[in-house]
Amino acid sequence: MSLFSWLRAKKPRLDEAQQQRLAELRGPSALGHGTLRSQRWVVVDLETSGLNLNRDQVLSIGAVVIEDGAVDFSQMFERTLQRTATKLSPSVLIHGLGPSAIAAGSDPVDALLDFMAFVGDSPLLAFHAPFDQHMLGRALMDSLGYRLTHTFLDVAEIAPLLCPEANIREAGLDDWISHFRLHVGERHHASADALATAELMLILFSRARQQHIDTPQTLQERLSQWKRRKQAPSF
């Protein structure tokens, strides 16, 4: 086997029905000038076998939809992916994903096709989004040969952008939940964490409108400007 053939990624094997579903997936829409309220947002949270970006795998996906200024409880998503050959780290057990739950999970190809059909052309929100974006993107490429190009916005960055007075810039989700005195149910599994993130995001959308950030595109632009200022060297 040559070096180049070893480096070449294996092409996923999809049956005819799965190939048809893959072909029917909608591509992302650009963030537009409509209102924040009118935009359909998908809030996603992943549970993974660990934190290694290149080795660990997605074990479960939870997502909820924000639309018309509220969480739409008729649009919720939750799947555990079958990963029979995956070695679980002790932290996975915190999320209730033991070996039996994972062995009984959905086929990863079908679960990921279901999720991307659920997402449609909507932008995604996540807390610490770069991790979720990378892990989801790698799972989609490995299982479907699908390149994820949807917009991801990071709630962990939006919160300090809009609430600088909180002075908890490096905070986790629990810190922001406590700051706003949100009453959330159970935590630490994908769908519950996605819902908690969505409830936080509703507050942040209200803060955005108060600061005359009225469109998804404006929010993305302000976030990019804030990140550049934060990364700029100080003299």
PDB file of C-alpha atoms in Angstrom:
ATOM      1  CA  MET A   1       0.000   0.000   0.000  1.00  0.00           C
ATOM      2  CA  SER A   2       1.441   3.386  -0.972  1.00  0.00           C
ATOM      3  CA  LEU A   3       1.672   6.322   1.383  1.00  0.00           C
ATOM      4  CA  PHE A   4      -0.889   8.265  -0.643  1.00  0.00           C
ATOM      5  CA  SER A   5      -3.448   5.464  -0.624  1.00  0.00           C
ATOM      6  CA  TRP A   6      -3.010   5.175   3.148  1.00  0.00           C
ATOM      7  CA  LEU A   7      -3.644   8.901   3.556  1.00  0.00           C
ATOM      8  CA  ARG A   8      -6.703   8.891   1.307  1.00  0.00           C
ATOM      9  CA  ALA A   9      -9.919   8.929   3.345  1.00  0.00           C
ATOM     10  CA  LYS A  10     -12.193   5.963   2.986  1.00  0.00           C
ATOM     11  CA  LYS A  11     -15.380   6.736   1.131  1.00  0.00           C
ATOM     12  CA  PRO A  12     -18.430   6.032   3.313  1.00  0.00           C
ATOM     13  CA  ARG A  13     -20.674   3.205   2.163  1.00  0.00           C
ATOM     14  CA  LEU A  14     -24.267   4.377   1.871  1.00  0.00           C
ATOM     15  CA  ASP A  15     -27.125   2.338   0.502  1.00  0.00           C
ATOM     16  CA  GLU A  16     -29.318   3.714  -2.267  1.00  0.00           C
ATOM     17  CA  ALA A  17     -31.917   5.196   0.075  1.00  0.00           C
ATOM     18  CA  GLN A  18     -29.236   6.904   2.165  1.00  0.00           C
ATOM     19  CA  GLN A  19     -27.566   8.303  -0.947  1.00  0.00           C
ATOM     20  CA  GLN A  20     -30.912   9.732  -2.035  1.00  0.00           C
ATOM     21  CA  ARG A  21     -31.457  11.346   1.363  1.00  0.00           C
ATOM     22  CA  LEU A  22     -27.951  12.799   1.271  1.00  0.00           C
ATOM     23  CA  ALA A  23     -28.592  14.304  -2.160  1.00  0.00           C
ATOM     24  CA  GLU A  24     -31.794  15.922  -0.874  1.00  0.00           C
ATOM     25  CA  LEU A  25     -30.175  17.723   2.079  1.00  0.00           C
ATOM     26  CA  ARG A  26     -30.504  21.481   1.878  1.00  0.00           C
ATOM     27  CA  GLY A  27     -27.411  23.653   1.860  1.00  0.00           C
ATOM     28  CA  PRO A  28     -27.056  26.553   4.299  1.00  0.00           C
ATOM     29  CA  SER A  29     -28.576  29.955   3.739  1.00  0.00           C
ATOM     30  CA  ALA A  30     -26.490  33.044   4.357  1.00  0.00           C
ATOM     31  CA  LEU A  31     -27.398  35.098   7.402  1.00  0.00           C
ATOM     32  CA  GLY A  32     -29.682  37.796   6.110  1.00  0.00           C
ATOM     33  CA  HIS A  33     -31.229  41.123   6.973  1.00  0.00           C
ATOM     34  CA  GLY A  34     -34.472  39.737   8.348  1.00  0.00           C
ATOM     35  CA  THR A  35     -35.158  40.144  12.044  1.00  0.00           C
ATOM     36  CA  LEU A  36     -33.571  38.014  14.742  1.00  0.00           C
ATOM     37  CA  ARG A  37     -37.086  36.959  15.657  1.00  0.00           C
ATOM     38  CA  SER A  38     -37.995  35.755  12.167  1.00  0.00           C
ATOM     39  CA  GLN A  39     -34.825  33.665  11.755  1.00  0.00           C
ATOM     40  CA  ARG A  40     -35.067  29.944  12.479  1.00  0.00           C
ATOM     41  CA  TRP A  41     -32.117  28.976  14.701  1.00  0.00           C
ATOM     42  CA  VAL A  42     -31.057  25.443  15.615  1.00  0.00           C
ATOM     43  CA  VAL A  43     -29.423  25.198  19.037  1.00  0.00           C
ATOM     44  CA  VAL A  44     -27.286  22.055  19.226  1.00  0.00           C
ATOM     45  CA  ASP A  45     -25.329  20.213  21.898  1.00  0.00           C
ATOM     46  CA  LEU A  46     -23.193  17.103  21.449  1.00  0.00           C
ATOM     47  CA  GLU A  47     -22.008  14.439  23.837  1.00  0.00           C
ATOM     48  CA  THR A  48     -18.737  12.861  22.759  1.00  0.00           C
ATOM     49  CA  SER A  49     -16.495  10.007  23.828  1.00  0.00           C
ATOM     50  CA  GLY A  50     -13.893  12.543  24.973  1.00  0.00           C
ATOM     51  CA  LEU A  51     -12.378  15.902  24.117  1.00  0.00           C
ATOM     52  CA  ASN A  52      -9.804  14.853  21.537  1.00  0.00           C
ATOM     53  CA  LEU A  53     -10.808  16.631  18.336  1.00  0.00           C
ATOM     54  CA  ASN A  54      -9.214  14.061  16.049  1.00  0.00           C
ATOM     55  CA  ARG A  55      -9.820  10.782  17.843  1.00  0.00           C
ATOM     56  CA  ASP A  56     -13.045  10.954  19.857  1.00  0.00           C
ATOM     57  CA  GLN A  57     -16.496  10.481  18.389  1.00  0.00           C
ATOM     58  CA  VAL A  58     -19.960  11.995  18.635  1.00  0.00           C
ATOM     59  CA  LEU A  59     -22.145   9.809  20.855  1.00  0.00           C
ATOM     60  CA  SER A  60     -25.363  11.799  20.974  1.00  0.00           C
ATOM     61  CA  ILE A  61     -26.933  14.887  19.438  1.00  0.00           C
ATOM     62  CA  GLY A  62     -29.554  17.086  21.040  1.00  0.00           C
ATOM     63  CA  ALA A  63     -31.116  20.131  19.394  1.00  0.00           C
ATOM     64  CA  VAL A  64     -34.001  22.540  19.773  1.00  0.00           C
ATOM     65  CA  VAL A  65     -35.326  25.292  17.526  1.00  0.00           C
ATOM     66  CA  ILE A  66     -35.765  28.971  18.314  1.00  0.00           C
ATOM     67  CA  GLU A  67     -38.297  30.627  16.024  1.00  0.00           C
ATOM     68  CA  ASP A  68     -40.675  33.551  16.361  1.00  0.00           C
ATOM     69  CA  GLY A  69     -38.918  34.611  19.548  1.00  0.00           C
ATOM     70  CA  ALA A  70     -39.443  31.372  21.463  1.00  0.00           C
ATOM     71  CA  VAL A  71     -38.326  27.781  21.770  1.00  0.00           C
ATOM     72  CA  ASP A  72     -40.526  25.701  19.487  1.00  0.00           C
ATOM     73  CA  PHE A  73     -41.140  22.533  21.484  1.00  0.00           C
ATOM     74  CA  SER A  74     -42.697  20.892  18.431  1.00  0.00           C
ATOM     75  CA  GLN A  75     -39.236  20.955  16.824  1.00  0.00           C
ATOM     76  CA  MET A  76     -36.826  19.003  18.993  1.00  0.00           C
ATOM     77  CA  PHE A  77     -34.182  16.452  18.085  1.00  0.00           C
ATOM     78  CA  GLU A  78     -32.388  13.778  20.087  1.00  0.00           C
ATOM     79  CA  ARG A  79     -30.383  10.767  18.909  1.00  0.00           C
ATOM     80  CA  THR A  80     -27.846   8.464  20.483  1.00  0.00           C
ATOM     81  CA  LEU A  81     -25.426   7.069  17.913  1.00  0.00           C
ATOM     82  CA  GLN A  82     -24.405   3.436  17.944  1.00  0.00           C
ATOM     83  CA  ARG A  83     -20.661   3.249  18.591  1.00  0.00           C
ATOM     84  CA  THR A  84     -19.927  -0.361  19.492  1.00  0.00           C
ATOM     85  CA  ALA A  85     -16.162  -0.094  18.986  1.00  0.00           C
ATOM     86  CA  THR A  86     -15.709   3.144  20.926  1.00  0.00           C
ATOM     87  CA  LYS A  87     -13.850   3.170  24.225  1.00  0.00           C
ATOM     88  CA  LEU A  88     -15.740   5.371  26.663  1.00  0.00           C
ATOM     89  CA  SER A  89     -14.025   7.803  29.001  1.00  0.00           C
ATOM     90  CA  PRO A  90     -15.280   8.014  32.617  1.00  0.00           C
ATOM     91  CA  SER A  91     -16.805  11.443  31.902  1.00  0.00           C
ATOM     92  CA  VAL A  92     -19.271   9.881  29.473  1.00  0.00           C
ATOM     93  CA  LEU A  93     -21.010   8.144  32.352  1.00  0.00           C
ATOM     94  CA  ILE A  94     -21.894  11.568  33.780  1.00  0.00           C
ATOM     95  CA  HIS A  95     -24.164  12.005  30.789  1.00  0.00           C
ATOM     96  CA  GLY A  96     -25.859   8.641  31.295  1.00  0.00           C
ATOM     97  CA  LEU A  97     -24.391   7.204  28.116  1.00  0.00           C
ATOM     98  CA  GLY A  98     -23.226   3.816  29.243  1.00  0.00           C
ATOM     99  CA  PRO A  99     -22.188   1.002  26.896  1.00  0.00           C
ATOM    100  CA  SER A 100     -25.712  -0.440  26.707  1.00  0.00           C
ATOM    101  CA  ALA A 101     -27.249   2.895  25.660  1.00  0.00           C
ATOM    102  CA  ILE A 102     -24.640   3.394  22.966  1.00  0.00           C
ATOM    103  CA  ALA A 103     -24.920  -0.185  21.703  1.00  0.00           C
ATOM    104  CA  ALA A 104     -28.683   0.356  21.356  1.00  0.00           C
ATOM    105  CA  GLY A 105     -28.265   3.660  19.530  1.00  0.00           C
ATOM    106  CA  SER A 106     -29.157   4.592  15.976  1.00  0.00           C
ATOM    107  CA  ASP A 107     -26.987   3.821  12.973  1.00  0.00           C
ATOM    108  CA  PRO A 108     -24.691   6.877  12.685  1.00  0.00           C
ATOM    109  CA  VAL A 109     -25.451   7.355   8.991  1.00  0.00           C
ATOM    110  CA  ASP A 110     -29.207   7.485   9.559  1.00  0.00           C
ATOM    111  CA  ALA A 111     -28.880   9.595  12.716  1.00  0.00           C
ATOM    112  CA  LEU A 112     -26.706  12.184  10.983  1.00  0.00           C
ATOM    113  CA  LEU A 113     -28.978  12.281   7.938  1.00  0.00           C
ATOM    114  CA  ASP A 114     -31.929  12.815  10.277  1.00  0.00           C
ATOM    115  CA  PHE A 115     -30.114  15.636  12.030  1.00  0.00           C
ATOM    116  CA  MET A 116     -29.092  17.497   8.894  1.00  0.00           C
ATOM    117  CA  ALA A 117     -32.629  17.169   7.528  1.00  0.00           C
ATOM    118  CA  PHE A 118     -33.809  18.673  10.843  1.00  0.00           C
ATOM    119  CA  VAL A 119     -31.303  21.538  10.507  1.00  0.00           C
ATOM    120  CA  GLY A 120     -32.259  22.301   6.913  1.00  0.00           C
ATOM    121  CA  ASP A 121     -30.697  25.595   5.830  1.00  0.00           C
ATOM    122  CA  SER A 122     -30.743  27.158   9.322  1.00  0.00           C
ATOM    123  CA  PRO A 123     -27.734  28.587  11.174  1.00  0.00           C
ATOM    124  CA  LEU A 124     -26.616  26.784  14.317  1.00  0.00           C
ATOM    125  CA  LEU A 125     -25.966  28.027  17.829  1.00  0.00           C
ATOM    126  CA  ALA A 126     -23.925  26.175  20.430  1.00  0.00           C
ATOM    127  CA  PHE A 127     -22.115  26.904  23.667  1.00  0.00           C
ATOM    128  CA  HIS A 128     -18.398  26.615  22.880  1.00  0.00           C
ATOM    129  CA  ALA A 129     -19.390  26.191  19.246  1.00  0.00           C
ATOM    130  CA  PRO A 130     -15.923  25.532  17.756  1.00  0.00           C
ATOM    131  CA  PHE A 131     -15.790  22.156  19.509  1.00  0.00           C
ATOM    132  CA  ASP A 132     -19.286  21.114  18.405  1.00  0.00           C
ATOM    133  CA  GLN A 133     -18.690  22.420  14.888  1.00  0.00           C
ATOM    134  CA  HIS A 134     -15.462  20.457  14.524  1.00  0.00           C
ATOM    135  CA  MET A 135     -16.807  17.226  16.000  1.00  0.00           C
ATOM    136  CA  LEU A 136     -20.056  17.368  14.031  1.00  0.00           C
ATOM    137  CA  GLY A 137     -18.198  18.262  10.840  1.00  0.00           C
ATOM    138  CA  ARG A 138     -15.819  15.333  11.257  1.00  0.00           C
ATOM    139  CA  ALA A 139     -18.679  12.928  12.013  1.00  0.00           C
ATOM    140  CA  LEU A 140     -20.548  14.066   8.899  1.00  0.00           C
ATOM    141  CA  MET A 141     -17.469  13.692   6.720  1.00  0.00           C
ATOM    142  CA  ASP A 142     -16.576  10.269   8.142  1.00  0.00           C
ATOM    143  CA  SER A 143     -20.094   8.827   7.954  1.00  0.00           C
ATOM    144  CA  LEU A 144     -21.607  10.631   4.962  1.00  0.00           C
ATOM    145  CA  GLY A 145     -18.769  12.250   3.048  1.00  0.00           C
ATOM    146  CA  TYR A 146     -20.696  15.497   3.712  1.00  0.00           C
ATOM    147  CA  ARG A 147     -18.892  18.806   4.246  1.00  0.00           C
ATOM    148  CA  LEU A 148     -20.531  20.957   6.910  1.00  0.00           C
ATOM    149  CA  THR A 149     -20.692  24.599   5.798  1.00  0.00           C
ATOM    150  CA  HIS A 150     -23.568  25.900   7.934  1.00  0.00           C
ATOM    151  CA  THR A 151     -22.965  29.020  10.006  1.00  0.00           C
ATOM    152  CA  PHE A 152     -22.150  28.331  13.656  1.00  0.00           C
ATOM    153  CA  LEU A 153     -22.349  31.118  16.236  1.00  0.00           C
ATOM    154  CA  ASP A 154     -20.867  30.639  19.692  1.00  0.00           C
ATOM    155  CA  VAL A 155     -23.194  31.480  22.590  1.00  0.00           C
ATOM    156  CA  ALA A 156     -20.132  31.519  24.887  1.00  0.00           C
ATOM    157  CA  GLU A 157     -18.906  34.542  22.883  1.00  0.00           C
ATOM    158  CA  ILE A 158     -22.279  36.185  22.266  1.00  0.00           C
ATOM    159  CA  ALA A 159     -22.985  36.355  26.015  1.00  0.00           C
ATOM    160  CA  PRO A 160     -19.962  38.490  27.013  1.00  0.00           C
ATOM    161  CA  LEU A 161     -20.336  40.572  23.841  1.00  0.00           C
ATOM    162  CA  LEU A 162     -23.854  41.596  24.835  1.00  0.00           C
ATOM    163  CA  CYS A 163     -23.389  41.532  28.618  1.00  0.00           C
ATOM    164  CA  PRO A 164     -19.941  43.025  29.340  1.00  0.00           C
ATOM    165  CA  GLU A 165     -21.123  44.169  32.759  1.00  0.00           C
ATOM    166  CA  ALA A 166     -21.333  40.528  33.853  1.00  0.00           C
ATOM    167  CA  ASN A 167     -17.519  40.309  33.838  1.00  0.00           C
ATOM    168  CA  ILE A 168     -17.571  36.509  33.439  1.00  0.00           C
ATOM    169  CA  ARG A 169     -15.995  36.298  30.008  1.00  0.00           C
ATOM    170  CA  GLU A 170     -14.464  32.837  30.371  1.00  0.00           C
ATOM    171  CA  ALA A 171     -17.581  31.431  31.994  1.00  0.00           C
ATOM    172  CA  GLY A 172     -19.227  28.118  31.308  1.00  0.00           C
ATOM    173  CA  LEU A 173     -22.888  27.518  30.607  1.00  0.00           C
ATOM    174  CA  ASP A 174     -23.674  26.975  34.296  1.00  0.00           C
ATOM    175  CA  ASP A 175     -22.147  30.367  35.145  1.00  0.00           C
ATOM    176  CA  TRP A 176     -24.422  32.175  32.690  1.00  0.00           C
ATOM    177  CA  ILE A 177     -27.452  30.190  33.849  1.00  0.00           C
ATOM    178  CA  SER A 178     -26.654  31.276  37.403  1.00  0.00           C
ATOM    179  CA  HIS A 179     -26.018  34.889  36.342  1.00  0.00           C
ATOM    180  CA  PHE A 180     -29.463  35.208  34.782  1.00  0.00           C
ATOM    181  CA  ARG A 181     -31.106  33.070  37.489  1.00  0.00           C
ATOM    182  CA  LEU A 182     -32.524  30.709  34.918  1.00  0.00           C
ATOM    183  CA  HIS A 183     -34.467  27.752  36.265  1.00  0.00           C
ATOM    184  CA  VAL A 184     -33.497  24.826  34.075  1.00  0.00           C
ATOM    185  CA  GLY A 185     -34.314  21.164  34.522  1.00  0.00           C
ATOM    186  CA  GLU A 186     -31.841  18.335  34.354  1.00  0.00           C
ATOM    187  CA  ARG A 187     -28.500  19.047  32.744  1.00  0.00           C
ATOM    188  CA  HIS A 188     -25.515  17.226  31.287  1.00  0.00           C
ATOM    189  CA  HIS A 189     -27.068  15.364  28.431  1.00  0.00           C
ATOM    190  CA  ALA A 190     -27.359  16.677  24.922  1.00  0.00           C
ATOM    191  CA  SER A 191     -31.034  17.622  24.631  1.00  0.00           C
ATOM    192  CA  ALA A 192     -31.190  19.169  28.127  1.00  0.00           C
ATOM    193  CA  ASP A 193     -28.048  21.213  27.520  1.00  0.00           C
ATOM    194  CA  ALA A 194     -29.362  22.354  24.130  1.00  0.00           C
ATOM    195  CA  LEU A 195     -32.573  23.541  25.816  1.00  0.00           C
ATOM    196  CA  ALA A 196     -30.632  25.356  28.551  1.00  0.00           C
ATOM    197  CA  THR A 197     -28.505  27.046  25.875  1.00  0.00           C
ATOM    198  CA  ALA A 198     -31.648  28.043  23.964  1.00  0.00           C
ATOM    199  CA  GLU A 199     -33.193  29.625  27.072  1.00  0.00           C
ATOM    200  CA  LEU A 200     -30.005  31.606  27.620  1.00  0.00           C
ATOM    201  CA  MET A 201     -30.035  32.637  23.965  1.00  0.00           C
ATOM    202  CA  LEU A 202     -33.559  34.046  24.234  1.00  0.00           C
ATOM    203  CA  ILE A 203     -32.287  36.456  26.887  1.00  0.00           C
ATOM    204  CA  LEU A 204     -29.325  37.346  24.694  1.00  0.00           C
ATOM    205  CA  PHE A 205     -31.562  38.031  21.693  1.00  0.00           C
ATOM    206  CA  SER A 206     -33.516  40.474  23.867  1.00  0.00           C
ATOM    207  CA  ARG A 207     -30.244  42.150  24.890  1.00  0.00           C
ATOM    208  CA  ALA A 208     -29.202  42.309  21.231  1.00  0.00           C
ATOM    209  CA  ARG A 209     -32.369  44.135  20.221  1.00  0.00           C
ATOM    210  CA  GLN A 210     -31.859  46.616  23.070  1.00  0.00           C
ATOM    211  CA  GLN A 211     -28.430  47.345  21.573  1.00  0.00           C
ATOM    212  CA  HIS A 212     -29.920  47.842  18.085  1.00  0.00           C
ATOM    213  CA  ILE A 213     -28.601  44.515  16.823  1.00  0.00           C
ATOM    214  CA  ASP A 214     -31.716  43.586  14.922  1.00  0.00           C
ATOM    215  CA  THR A 215     -30.620  41.118  12.234  1.00  0.00           C
ATOM    216  CA  PRO A 216     -28.659  37.858  12.158  1.00  0.00           C
ATOM    217  CA  GLN A 217     -26.065  39.419   9.858  1.00  0.00           C
ATOM    218  CA  THR A 218     -25.550  42.375  12.210  1.00  0.00           C
ATOM    219  CA  LEU A 219     -25.116  39.994  15.134  1.00  0.00           C
ATOM    220  CA  GLN A 220     -22.478  38.029  13.223  1.00  0.00           C
ATOM    221  CA  GLU A 221     -20.669  41.231  12.218  1.00  0.00           C
ATOM    222  CA  ARG A 222     -20.652  42.622  15.760  1.00  0.00           C
ATOM    223  CA  LEU A 223     -19.396  39.306  17.080  1.00  0.00           C
ATOM    224  CA  SER A 224     -16.559  39.277  14.526  1.00  0.00           C
ATOM    225  CA  GLN A 225     -15.588  42.831  15.481  1.00  0.00           C
ATOM    226  CA  TRP A 226     -15.632  41.941  19.194  1.00  0.00           C
ATOM    227  CA  LYS A 227     -13.412  38.909  18.614  1.00  0.00           C
ATOM    228  CA  ARG A 228     -10.907  40.972  16.607  1.00  0.00           C
ATOM    229  CA  ARG A 229     -10.704  43.576  19.377  1.00  0.00           C
ATOM    230  CA  LYS A 230     -10.235  40.877  21.976  1.00  0.00           C
ATOM    231  CA  GLN A 231      -7.404  39.286  19.992  1.00  0.00           C
ATOM    232  CA  ALA A 232      -5.665  42.562  19.138  1.00  0.00           C
ATOM    233  CA  PRO A 233      -2.392  43.160  21.032  1.00  0.00           C
ATOM    234  CA  SER A 234      -2.546  45.816  23.717  1.00  0.00           C
ATOM    235  CA  PHE A 235       0.176  48.438  23.979  1.00  0.00           C
TER     236      PHE A 235
END
